[in-house]
PDB file of C-alpha atoms and ligand atoms in Angstrom:
ATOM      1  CA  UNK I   1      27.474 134.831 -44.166  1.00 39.00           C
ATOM      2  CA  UNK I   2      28.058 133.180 -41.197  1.00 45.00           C
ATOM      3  CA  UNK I   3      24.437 130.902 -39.315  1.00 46.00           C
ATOM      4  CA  UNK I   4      25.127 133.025 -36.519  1.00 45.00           C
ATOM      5  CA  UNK I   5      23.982 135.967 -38.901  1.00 43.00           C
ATOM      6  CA  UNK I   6      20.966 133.672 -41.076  1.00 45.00           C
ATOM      7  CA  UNK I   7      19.970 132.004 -37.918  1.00 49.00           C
ATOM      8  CA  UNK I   8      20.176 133.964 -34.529  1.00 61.00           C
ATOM      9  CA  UNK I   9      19.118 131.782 -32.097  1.00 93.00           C
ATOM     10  CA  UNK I  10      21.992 131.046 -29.755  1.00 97.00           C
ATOM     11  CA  UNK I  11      23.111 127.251 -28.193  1.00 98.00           C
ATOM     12  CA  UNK I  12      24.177 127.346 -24.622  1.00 98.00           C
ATOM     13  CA  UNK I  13      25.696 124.126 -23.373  1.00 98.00           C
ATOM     14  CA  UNK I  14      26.268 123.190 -20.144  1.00 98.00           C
ATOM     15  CA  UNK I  15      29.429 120.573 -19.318  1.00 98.00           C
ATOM     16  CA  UNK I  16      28.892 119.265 -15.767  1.00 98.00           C
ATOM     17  CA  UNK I  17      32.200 117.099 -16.397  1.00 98.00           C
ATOM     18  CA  UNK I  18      32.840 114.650 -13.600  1.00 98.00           C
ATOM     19  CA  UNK I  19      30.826 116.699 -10.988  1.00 98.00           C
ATOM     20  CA  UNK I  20      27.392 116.870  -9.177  1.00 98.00           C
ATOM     21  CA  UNK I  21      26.055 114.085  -6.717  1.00 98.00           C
ATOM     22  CA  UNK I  22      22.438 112.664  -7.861  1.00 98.00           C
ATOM     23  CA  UNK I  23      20.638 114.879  -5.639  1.00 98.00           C
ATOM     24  CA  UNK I  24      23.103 118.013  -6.720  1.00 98.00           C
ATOM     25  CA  UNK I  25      22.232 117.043 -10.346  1.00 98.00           C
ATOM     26  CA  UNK I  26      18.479 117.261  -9.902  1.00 98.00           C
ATOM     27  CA  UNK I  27      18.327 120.071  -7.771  1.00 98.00           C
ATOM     28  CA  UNK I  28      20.391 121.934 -11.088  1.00 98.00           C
ATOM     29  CA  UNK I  29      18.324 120.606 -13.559  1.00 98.00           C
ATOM     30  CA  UNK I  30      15.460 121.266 -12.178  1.00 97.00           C
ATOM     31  CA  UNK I  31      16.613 124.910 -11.806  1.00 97.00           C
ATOM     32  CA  UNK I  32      17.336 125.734 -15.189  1.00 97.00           C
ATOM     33  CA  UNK I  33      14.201 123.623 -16.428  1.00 96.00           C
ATOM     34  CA  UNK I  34      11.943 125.820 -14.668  1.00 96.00           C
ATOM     35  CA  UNK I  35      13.798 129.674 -15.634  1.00 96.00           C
ATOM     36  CA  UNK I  36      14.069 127.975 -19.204  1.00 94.00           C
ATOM     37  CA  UNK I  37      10.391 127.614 -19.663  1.00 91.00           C
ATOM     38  CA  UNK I  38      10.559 131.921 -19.812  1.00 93.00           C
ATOM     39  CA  UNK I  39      13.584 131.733 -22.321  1.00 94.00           C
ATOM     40  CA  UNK I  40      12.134 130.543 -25.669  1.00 86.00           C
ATOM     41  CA  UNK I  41      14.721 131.707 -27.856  1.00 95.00           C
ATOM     42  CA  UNK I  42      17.765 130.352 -26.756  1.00 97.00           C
ATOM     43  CA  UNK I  43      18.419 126.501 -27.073  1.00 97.00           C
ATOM     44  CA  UNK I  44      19.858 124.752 -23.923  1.00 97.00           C
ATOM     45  CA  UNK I  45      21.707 121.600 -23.611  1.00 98.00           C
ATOM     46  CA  UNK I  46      22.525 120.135 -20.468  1.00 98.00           C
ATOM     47  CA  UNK I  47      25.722 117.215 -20.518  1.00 98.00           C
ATOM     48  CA  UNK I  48      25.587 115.786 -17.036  1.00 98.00           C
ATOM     49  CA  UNK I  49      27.421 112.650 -16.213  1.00 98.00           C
ATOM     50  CA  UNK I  50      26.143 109.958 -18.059  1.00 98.00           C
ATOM     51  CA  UNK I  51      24.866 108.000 -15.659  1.00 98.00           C
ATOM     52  CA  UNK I  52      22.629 110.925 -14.253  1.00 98.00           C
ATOM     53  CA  UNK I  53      20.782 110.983 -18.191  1.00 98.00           C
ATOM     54  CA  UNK I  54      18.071 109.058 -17.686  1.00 97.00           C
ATOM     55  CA  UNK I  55      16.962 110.575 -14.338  1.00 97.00           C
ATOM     56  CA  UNK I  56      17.251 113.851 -15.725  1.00 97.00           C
ATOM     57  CA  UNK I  57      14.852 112.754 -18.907  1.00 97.00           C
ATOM     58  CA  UNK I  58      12.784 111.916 -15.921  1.00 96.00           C
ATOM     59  CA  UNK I  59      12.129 115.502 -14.415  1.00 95.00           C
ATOM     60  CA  UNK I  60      11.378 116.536 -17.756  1.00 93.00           C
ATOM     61  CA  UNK I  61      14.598 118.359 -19.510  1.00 93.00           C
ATOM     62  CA  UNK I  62      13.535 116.290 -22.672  1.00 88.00           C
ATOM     63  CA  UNK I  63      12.284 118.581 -25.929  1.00 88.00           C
ATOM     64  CA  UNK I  64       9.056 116.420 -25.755  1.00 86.00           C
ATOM     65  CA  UNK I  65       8.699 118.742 -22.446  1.00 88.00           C
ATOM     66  CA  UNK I  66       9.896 121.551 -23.297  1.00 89.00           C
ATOM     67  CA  UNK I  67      11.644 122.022 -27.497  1.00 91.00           C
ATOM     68  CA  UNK I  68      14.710 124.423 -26.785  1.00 95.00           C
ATOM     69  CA  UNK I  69      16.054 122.023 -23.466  1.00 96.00           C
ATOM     70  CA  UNK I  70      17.945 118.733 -24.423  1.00 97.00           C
ATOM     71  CA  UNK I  71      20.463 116.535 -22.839  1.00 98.00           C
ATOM     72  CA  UNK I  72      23.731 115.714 -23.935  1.00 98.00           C
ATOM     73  CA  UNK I  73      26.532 113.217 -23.069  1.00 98.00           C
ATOM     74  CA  UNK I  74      30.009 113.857 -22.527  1.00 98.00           C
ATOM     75  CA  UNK I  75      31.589 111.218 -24.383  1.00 98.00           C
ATOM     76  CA  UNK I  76      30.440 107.811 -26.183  1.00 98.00           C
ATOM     77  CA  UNK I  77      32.372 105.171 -28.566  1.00 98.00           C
ATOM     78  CA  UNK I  78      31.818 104.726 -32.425  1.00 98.00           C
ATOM     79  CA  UNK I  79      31.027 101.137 -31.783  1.00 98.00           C
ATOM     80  CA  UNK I  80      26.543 100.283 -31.350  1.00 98.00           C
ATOM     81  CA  UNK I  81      27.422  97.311 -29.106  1.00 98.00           C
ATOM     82  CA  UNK I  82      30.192  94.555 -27.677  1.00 98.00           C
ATOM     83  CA  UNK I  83      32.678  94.573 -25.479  1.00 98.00           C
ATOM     84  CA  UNK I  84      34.088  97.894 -24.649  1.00 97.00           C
ATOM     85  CA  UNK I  85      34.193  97.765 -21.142  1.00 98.00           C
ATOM     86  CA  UNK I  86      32.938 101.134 -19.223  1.00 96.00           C
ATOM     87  CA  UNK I  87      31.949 102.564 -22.417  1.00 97.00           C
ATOM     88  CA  UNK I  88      28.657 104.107 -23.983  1.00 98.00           C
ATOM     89  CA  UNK I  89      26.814 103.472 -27.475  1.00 98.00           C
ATOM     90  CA  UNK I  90      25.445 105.906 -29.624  1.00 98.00           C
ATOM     91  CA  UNK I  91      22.716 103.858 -30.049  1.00 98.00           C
ATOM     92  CA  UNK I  92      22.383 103.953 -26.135  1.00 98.00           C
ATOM     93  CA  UNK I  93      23.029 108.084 -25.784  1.00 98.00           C
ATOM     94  CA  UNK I  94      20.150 108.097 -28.595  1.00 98.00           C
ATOM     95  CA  UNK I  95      17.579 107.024 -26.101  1.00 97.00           C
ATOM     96  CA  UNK I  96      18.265 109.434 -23.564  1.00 97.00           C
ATOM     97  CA  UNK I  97      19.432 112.540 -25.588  1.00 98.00           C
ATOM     98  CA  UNK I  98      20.168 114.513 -28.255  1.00 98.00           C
ATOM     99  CA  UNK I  99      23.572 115.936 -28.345  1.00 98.00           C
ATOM    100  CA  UNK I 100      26.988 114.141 -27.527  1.00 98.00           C
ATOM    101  CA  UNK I 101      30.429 116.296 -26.687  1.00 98.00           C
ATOM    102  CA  UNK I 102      33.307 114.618 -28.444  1.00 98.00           C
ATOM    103  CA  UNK I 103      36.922 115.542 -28.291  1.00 97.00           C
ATOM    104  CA  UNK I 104      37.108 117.319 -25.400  1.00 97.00           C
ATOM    105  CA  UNK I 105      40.847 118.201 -24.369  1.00 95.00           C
ATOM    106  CA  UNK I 106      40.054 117.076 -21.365  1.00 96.00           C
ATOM    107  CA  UNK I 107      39.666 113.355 -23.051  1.00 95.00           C
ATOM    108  CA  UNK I 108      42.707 114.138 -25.634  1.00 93.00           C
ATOM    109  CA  UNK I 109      45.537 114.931 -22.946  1.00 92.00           C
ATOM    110  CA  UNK I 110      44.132 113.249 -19.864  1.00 94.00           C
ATOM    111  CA  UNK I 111      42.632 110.036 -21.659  1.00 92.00           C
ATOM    112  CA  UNK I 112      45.125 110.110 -24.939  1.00 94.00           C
ATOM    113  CA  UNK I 113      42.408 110.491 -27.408  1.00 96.00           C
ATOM    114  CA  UNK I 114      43.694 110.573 -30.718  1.00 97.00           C
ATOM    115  CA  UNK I 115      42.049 112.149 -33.624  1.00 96.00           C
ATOM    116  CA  UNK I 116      41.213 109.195 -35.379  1.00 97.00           C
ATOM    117  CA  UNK I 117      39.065 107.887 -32.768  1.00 97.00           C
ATOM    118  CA  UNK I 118      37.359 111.164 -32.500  1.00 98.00           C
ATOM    119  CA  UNK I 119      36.497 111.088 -36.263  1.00 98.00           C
ATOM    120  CA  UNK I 120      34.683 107.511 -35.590  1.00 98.00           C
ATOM    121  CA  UNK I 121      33.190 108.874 -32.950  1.00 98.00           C
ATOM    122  CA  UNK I 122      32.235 111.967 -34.996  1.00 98.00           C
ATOM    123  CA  UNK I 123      30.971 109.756 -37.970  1.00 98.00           C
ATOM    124  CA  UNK I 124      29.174 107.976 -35.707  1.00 98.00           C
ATOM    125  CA  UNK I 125      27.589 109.875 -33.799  1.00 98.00           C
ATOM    126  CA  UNK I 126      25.787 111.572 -37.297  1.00 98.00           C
ATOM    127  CA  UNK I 127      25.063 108.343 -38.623  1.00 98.00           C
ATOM    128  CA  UNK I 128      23.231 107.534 -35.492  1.00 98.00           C
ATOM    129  CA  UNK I 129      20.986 110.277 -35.832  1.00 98.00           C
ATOM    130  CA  UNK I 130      23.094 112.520 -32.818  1.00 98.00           C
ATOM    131  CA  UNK I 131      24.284 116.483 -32.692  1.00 98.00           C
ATOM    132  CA  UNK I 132      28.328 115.636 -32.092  1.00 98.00           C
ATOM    133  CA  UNK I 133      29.549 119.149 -30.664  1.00 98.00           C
ATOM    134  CA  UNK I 134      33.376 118.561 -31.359  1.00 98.00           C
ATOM    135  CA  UNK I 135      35.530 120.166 -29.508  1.00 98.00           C
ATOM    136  CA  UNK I 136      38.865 121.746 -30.670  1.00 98.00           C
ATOM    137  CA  UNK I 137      41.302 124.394 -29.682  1.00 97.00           C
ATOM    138  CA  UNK I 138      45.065 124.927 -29.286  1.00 95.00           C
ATOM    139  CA  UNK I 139      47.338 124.086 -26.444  1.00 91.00           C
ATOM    140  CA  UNK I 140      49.462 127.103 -26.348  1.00 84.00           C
ATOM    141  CA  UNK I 141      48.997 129.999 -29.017  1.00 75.00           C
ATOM    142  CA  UNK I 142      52.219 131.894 -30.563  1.00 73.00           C
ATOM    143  CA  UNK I 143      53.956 129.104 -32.493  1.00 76.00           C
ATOM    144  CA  UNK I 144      54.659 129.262 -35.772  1.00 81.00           C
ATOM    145  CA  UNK I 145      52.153 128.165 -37.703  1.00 90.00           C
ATOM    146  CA  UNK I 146      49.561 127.482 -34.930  1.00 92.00           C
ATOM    147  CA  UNK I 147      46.277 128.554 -36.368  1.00 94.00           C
ATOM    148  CA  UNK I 148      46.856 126.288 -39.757  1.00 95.00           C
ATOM    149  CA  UNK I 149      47.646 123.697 -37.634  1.00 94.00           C
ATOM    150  CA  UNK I 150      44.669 124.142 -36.072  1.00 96.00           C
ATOM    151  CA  UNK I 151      42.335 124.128 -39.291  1.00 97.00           C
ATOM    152  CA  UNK I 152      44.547 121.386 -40.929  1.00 97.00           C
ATOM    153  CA  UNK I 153      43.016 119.220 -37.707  1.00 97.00           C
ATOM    154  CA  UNK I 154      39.917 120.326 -38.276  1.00 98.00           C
ATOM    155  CA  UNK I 155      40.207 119.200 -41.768  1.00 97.00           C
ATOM    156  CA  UNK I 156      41.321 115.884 -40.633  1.00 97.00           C
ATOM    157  CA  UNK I 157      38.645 115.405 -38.460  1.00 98.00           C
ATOM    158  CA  UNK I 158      35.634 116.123 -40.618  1.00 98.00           C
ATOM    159  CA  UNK I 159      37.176 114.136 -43.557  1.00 95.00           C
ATOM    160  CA  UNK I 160      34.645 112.259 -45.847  1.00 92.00           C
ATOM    161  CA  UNK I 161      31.214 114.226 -43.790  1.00 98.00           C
ATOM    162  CA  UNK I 162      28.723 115.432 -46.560  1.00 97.00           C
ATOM    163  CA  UNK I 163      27.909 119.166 -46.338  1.00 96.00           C
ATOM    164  CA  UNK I 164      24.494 118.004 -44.875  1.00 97.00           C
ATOM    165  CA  UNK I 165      26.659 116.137 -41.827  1.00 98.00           C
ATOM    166  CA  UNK I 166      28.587 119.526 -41.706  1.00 98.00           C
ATOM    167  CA  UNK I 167      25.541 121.747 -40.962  1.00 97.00           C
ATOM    168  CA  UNK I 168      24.793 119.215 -38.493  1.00 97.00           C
ATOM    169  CA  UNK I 169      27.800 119.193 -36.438  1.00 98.00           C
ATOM    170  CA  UNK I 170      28.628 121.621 -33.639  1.00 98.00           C
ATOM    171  CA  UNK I 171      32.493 123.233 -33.583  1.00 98.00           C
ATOM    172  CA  UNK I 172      33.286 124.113 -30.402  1.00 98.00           C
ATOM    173  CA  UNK I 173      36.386 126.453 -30.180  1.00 98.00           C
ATOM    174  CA  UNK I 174      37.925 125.905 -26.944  1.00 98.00           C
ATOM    175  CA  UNK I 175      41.772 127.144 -26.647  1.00 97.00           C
ATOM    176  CA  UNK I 176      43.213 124.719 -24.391  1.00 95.00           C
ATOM    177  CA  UNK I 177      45.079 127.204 -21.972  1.00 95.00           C
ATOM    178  CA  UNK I 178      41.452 128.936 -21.726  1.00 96.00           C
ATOM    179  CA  UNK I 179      39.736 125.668 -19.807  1.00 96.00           C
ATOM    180  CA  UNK I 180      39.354 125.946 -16.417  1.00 95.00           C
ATOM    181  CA  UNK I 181      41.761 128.627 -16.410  1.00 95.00           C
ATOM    182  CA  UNK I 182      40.070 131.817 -15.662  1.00 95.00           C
ATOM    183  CA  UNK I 183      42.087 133.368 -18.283  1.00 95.00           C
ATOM    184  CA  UNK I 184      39.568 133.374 -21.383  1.00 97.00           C
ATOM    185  CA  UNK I 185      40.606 134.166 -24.771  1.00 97.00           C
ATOM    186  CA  UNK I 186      39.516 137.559 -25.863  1.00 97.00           C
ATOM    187  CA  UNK I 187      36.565 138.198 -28.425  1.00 98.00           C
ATOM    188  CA  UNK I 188      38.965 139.558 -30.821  1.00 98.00           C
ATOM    189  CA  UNK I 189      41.412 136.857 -31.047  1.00 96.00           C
ATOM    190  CA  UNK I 190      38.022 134.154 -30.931  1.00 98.00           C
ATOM    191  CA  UNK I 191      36.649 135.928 -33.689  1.00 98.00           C
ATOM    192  CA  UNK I 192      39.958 135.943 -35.451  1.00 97.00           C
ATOM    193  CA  UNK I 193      40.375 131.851 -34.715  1.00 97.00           C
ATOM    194  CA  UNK I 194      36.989 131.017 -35.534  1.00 98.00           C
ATOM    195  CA  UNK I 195      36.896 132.824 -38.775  1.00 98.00           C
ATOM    196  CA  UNK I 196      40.042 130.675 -39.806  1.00 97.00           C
ATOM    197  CA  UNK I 197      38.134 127.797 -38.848  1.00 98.00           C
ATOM    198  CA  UNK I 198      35.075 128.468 -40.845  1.00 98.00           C
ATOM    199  CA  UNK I 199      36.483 128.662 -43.751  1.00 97.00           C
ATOM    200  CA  UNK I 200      36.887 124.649 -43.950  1.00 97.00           C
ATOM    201  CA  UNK I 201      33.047 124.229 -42.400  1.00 98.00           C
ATOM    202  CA  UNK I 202      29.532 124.714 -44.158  1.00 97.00           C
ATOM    203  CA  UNK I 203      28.425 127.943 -43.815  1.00 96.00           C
ATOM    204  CA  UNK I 204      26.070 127.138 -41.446  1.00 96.00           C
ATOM    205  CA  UNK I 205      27.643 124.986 -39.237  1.00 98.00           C
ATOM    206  CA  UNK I 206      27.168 126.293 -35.823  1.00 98.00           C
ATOM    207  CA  UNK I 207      30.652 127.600 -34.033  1.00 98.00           C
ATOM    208  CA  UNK I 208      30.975 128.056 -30.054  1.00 98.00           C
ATOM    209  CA  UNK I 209      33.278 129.329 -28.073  1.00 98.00           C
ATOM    210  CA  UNK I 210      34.425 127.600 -24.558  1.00 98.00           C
ATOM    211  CA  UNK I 211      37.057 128.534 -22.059  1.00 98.00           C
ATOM    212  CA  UNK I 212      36.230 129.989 -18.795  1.00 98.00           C
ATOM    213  CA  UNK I 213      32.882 131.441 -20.002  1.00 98.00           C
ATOM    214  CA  UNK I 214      31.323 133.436 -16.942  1.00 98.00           C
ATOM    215  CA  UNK I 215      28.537 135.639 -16.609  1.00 98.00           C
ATOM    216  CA  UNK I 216      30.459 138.361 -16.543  1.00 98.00           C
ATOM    217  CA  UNK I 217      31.983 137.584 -20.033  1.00 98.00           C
ATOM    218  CA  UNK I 218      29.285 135.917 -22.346  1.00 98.00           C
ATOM    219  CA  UNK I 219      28.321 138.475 -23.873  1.00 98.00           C
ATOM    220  CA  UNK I 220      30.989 139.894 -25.365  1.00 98.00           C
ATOM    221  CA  UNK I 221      31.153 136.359 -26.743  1.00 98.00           C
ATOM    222  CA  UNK I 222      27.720 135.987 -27.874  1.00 98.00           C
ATOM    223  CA  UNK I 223      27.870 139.440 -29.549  1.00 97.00           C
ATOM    224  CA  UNK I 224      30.577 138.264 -31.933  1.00 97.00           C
ATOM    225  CA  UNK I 225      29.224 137.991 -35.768  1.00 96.00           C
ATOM    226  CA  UNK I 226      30.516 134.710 -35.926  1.00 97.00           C
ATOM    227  CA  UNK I 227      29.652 132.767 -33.203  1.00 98.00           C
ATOM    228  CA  UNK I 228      26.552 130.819 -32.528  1.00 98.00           C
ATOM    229  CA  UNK I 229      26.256 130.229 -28.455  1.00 98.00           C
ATOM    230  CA  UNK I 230      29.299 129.052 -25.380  1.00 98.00           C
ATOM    231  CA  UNK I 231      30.641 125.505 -24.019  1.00 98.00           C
ATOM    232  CA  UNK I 232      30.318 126.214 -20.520  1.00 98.00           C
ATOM    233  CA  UNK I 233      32.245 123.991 -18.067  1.00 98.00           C
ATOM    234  CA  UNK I 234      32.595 125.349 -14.508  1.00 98.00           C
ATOM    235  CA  UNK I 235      29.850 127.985 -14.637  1.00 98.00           C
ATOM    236  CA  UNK I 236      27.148 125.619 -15.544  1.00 98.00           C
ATOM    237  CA  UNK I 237      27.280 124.033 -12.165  1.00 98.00           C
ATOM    238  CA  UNK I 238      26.525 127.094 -10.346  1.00 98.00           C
ATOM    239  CA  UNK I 239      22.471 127.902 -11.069  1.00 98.00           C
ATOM    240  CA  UNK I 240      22.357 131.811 -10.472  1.00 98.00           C
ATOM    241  CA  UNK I 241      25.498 131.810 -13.078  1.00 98.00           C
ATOM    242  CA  UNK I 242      24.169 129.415 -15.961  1.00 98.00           C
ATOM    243  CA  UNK I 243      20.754 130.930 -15.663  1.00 98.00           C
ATOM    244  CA  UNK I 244      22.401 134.593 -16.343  1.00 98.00           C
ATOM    245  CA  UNK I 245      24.329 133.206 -19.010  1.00 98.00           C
ATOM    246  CA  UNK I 246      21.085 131.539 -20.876  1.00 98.00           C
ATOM    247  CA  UNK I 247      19.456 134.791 -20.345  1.00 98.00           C
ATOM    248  CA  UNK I 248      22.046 137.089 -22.011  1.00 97.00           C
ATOM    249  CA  UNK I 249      21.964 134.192 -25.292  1.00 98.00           C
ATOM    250  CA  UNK I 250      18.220 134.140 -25.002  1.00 97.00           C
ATOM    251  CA  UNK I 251      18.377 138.402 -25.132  1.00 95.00           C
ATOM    252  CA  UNK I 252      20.639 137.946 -27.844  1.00 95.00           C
ATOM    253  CA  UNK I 253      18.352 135.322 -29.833  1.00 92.00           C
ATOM    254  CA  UNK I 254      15.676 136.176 -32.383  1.00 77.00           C
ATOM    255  CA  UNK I 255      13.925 133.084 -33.795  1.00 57.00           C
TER     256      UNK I 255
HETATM  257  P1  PGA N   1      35.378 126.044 -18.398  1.00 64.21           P
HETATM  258  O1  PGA N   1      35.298 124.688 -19.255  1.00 64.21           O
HETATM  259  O2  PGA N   1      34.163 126.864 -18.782  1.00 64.21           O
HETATM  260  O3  PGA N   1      35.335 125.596 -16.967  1.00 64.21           O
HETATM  261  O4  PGA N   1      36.637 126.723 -18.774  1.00 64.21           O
HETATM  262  C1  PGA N   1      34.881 124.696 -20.587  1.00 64.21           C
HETATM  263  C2  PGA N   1      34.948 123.297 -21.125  1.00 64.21           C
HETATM  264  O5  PGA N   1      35.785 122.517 -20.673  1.00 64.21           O
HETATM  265  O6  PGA N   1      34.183 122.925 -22.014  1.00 64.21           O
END
C-alpha cells in the first residue's frame, strides 16, 4: 500500500523558478500564508528564489509560525563550504528552510546536470538533515524501453540511501514534455509511470506529480491512489490559482 493510502495528507509545492521581484515575492507569500492558516491538512512548501528565503522566513512562512507551511530552495551543492562560486550549502538552505528541489530538468538540460551530481546533492541534502524532493521524468515518451529507463535512473540515483533516507525523500514525477507545456500528462498514464517507479522506492516514500498542474486539473491528480500532492511551477505564481490548488489537496487530506 502506497503512503498516499496510510498517510493522506497531501504536499503541495510551489516552484517560483527564476521569477517574482522582492516586493512580488512578499505580496505572494503573504497571500498563501494567510488562506493557509484555514487549510490545516494539507502541507505547503513554498521554493522562491533563493535569495528571497530569508525575507520570506521573515513574514512568517516558517513551521515555527505556522507547522504545515515551509520553505524550500530550488537548488544547492553537496559541498557545506569553499569555493563554489554562486553556489548554496546545505548547511546554509538548513537555516532558512526545510525542503530543497534537486534535479529539476530545468537544471539537467539547461545547466547539464548529470546524475551523479544530483545523487551528491541527494545524499547530501539527507545527511544534512533536509527533505530533497528529486525530480525525474522522461523527455519524450514512446521509445522503446522508456519507462525502465526511467526506473533504472531512479535506481541510480538513490543508490546506497537506507530505507529510512528513502521514506524521507520526495519523488517528483515530472515528464519533461509536460513542463511548462500546457499539455499535462494524463492521470492514467501518471498513475501507470508512478506505479513503475514505486516499485524501486520505500513504500512510503512520498510521489508527486508536476507538469503543467492548474486548477483546473489537480484534482484528478490528487485523486490518484498513488500519489501524494503536485510540483507546481507556473501556477504557483498566480495567488487565486495556488490557493485553489492547496484547497482541493487540503479537501482531499485527512490527517
Ligand atoms: P509547470 O512546472 O507547472 O509550469 O509545468 C512544473 C515544474 O517545473 O516543476
Amino acid at each position: 500500500m502506497s503512503k498516499a493510502n496510510s498517510m493522506p495528507n497531501k504536499l503541495i509545492i510551489g516552484n517560483w523558478k527564476m521569477n517574482t521581484s522582492l516586493a512580488d515575492a512578499i505580496v505572494l507569500a503573504s497571500g498563501v500564508r494567510d488562506q493557509a492558516e484555514h487549510m490545516e491538512k494539507v502541507e505547503i512548501v513554498l521554493c522562491p528564489p533563493c535569495i528571497w528565503l530569508t525575507e520570506l522566513v521573515h513574514l512568517g512562512i516558517s513551521p515555527r509560525t505556522l507547522p504545515h507551511l515551509k520553505l524550500g530552495a530550488q537548488n544547492m551543492h553537496f559541498e557545506d563550504r569553499g569555493a563554489f562560486t554562486g553556489e548554496i550549502s546545505p548547511i546554509m538552505v538548513k537555516e532558512v528552510a526545510e525542503y530543497v528541489i534537486l534535479g529539476h530538468s530545468e537544471r539537467t538540460h539547461i545547466l547539464k546536470e548529470n546524475p551523479e551530481l544530483i545523487s551528491n546533492k541527494l545524499q547530501s541534502a539527507l545527511d544534512h538533515g533536509l527533505t530533497p524532493i528529486l525530480c525525474l521524468g522522461e523527455d519524450r515518451h514512446g521509445q522503446e524501453g522508456w519507462q525502465r529507463h526511467l526506473v533504472q535512473t531512479l535506481n541510480y540515483l538513490i543508490r546506497g540511501l537506507s530505507p529510512e533516507e528513502l521514506r524521507k525523500m520526495v519523488l517528483a514525477y515530472e515528464p519533461v514534455w509536460a513542463i511548462g507545456s500546457g499539455n499535462p500528462a494524463r492521470p492514467d498514464y501518471v498513475q501507470e509511470v508512478v506505479e513503475a517507479l514505486r516499485s524501486v522506492l520505500d513504500p512510503e516514500t512520498r510521489v508527486l506529480y508536476g507538469g503543467s498542474v492548474d486548477e483546473k486539473n489537480a484534482r484528478s491528480y490528487l485523486e490518484l491512489p498513488n500519489i501524494d500532492g503536485l510540483l507546481v511551477g507556473g501556477a504557483s505564481i498566480k495567488l487565486k490559482t495556488f490557493l485553489t490548488i492547496c484547497q482541493i489537496a487540503d479537501d482531499l487530506s485527512f490527517k
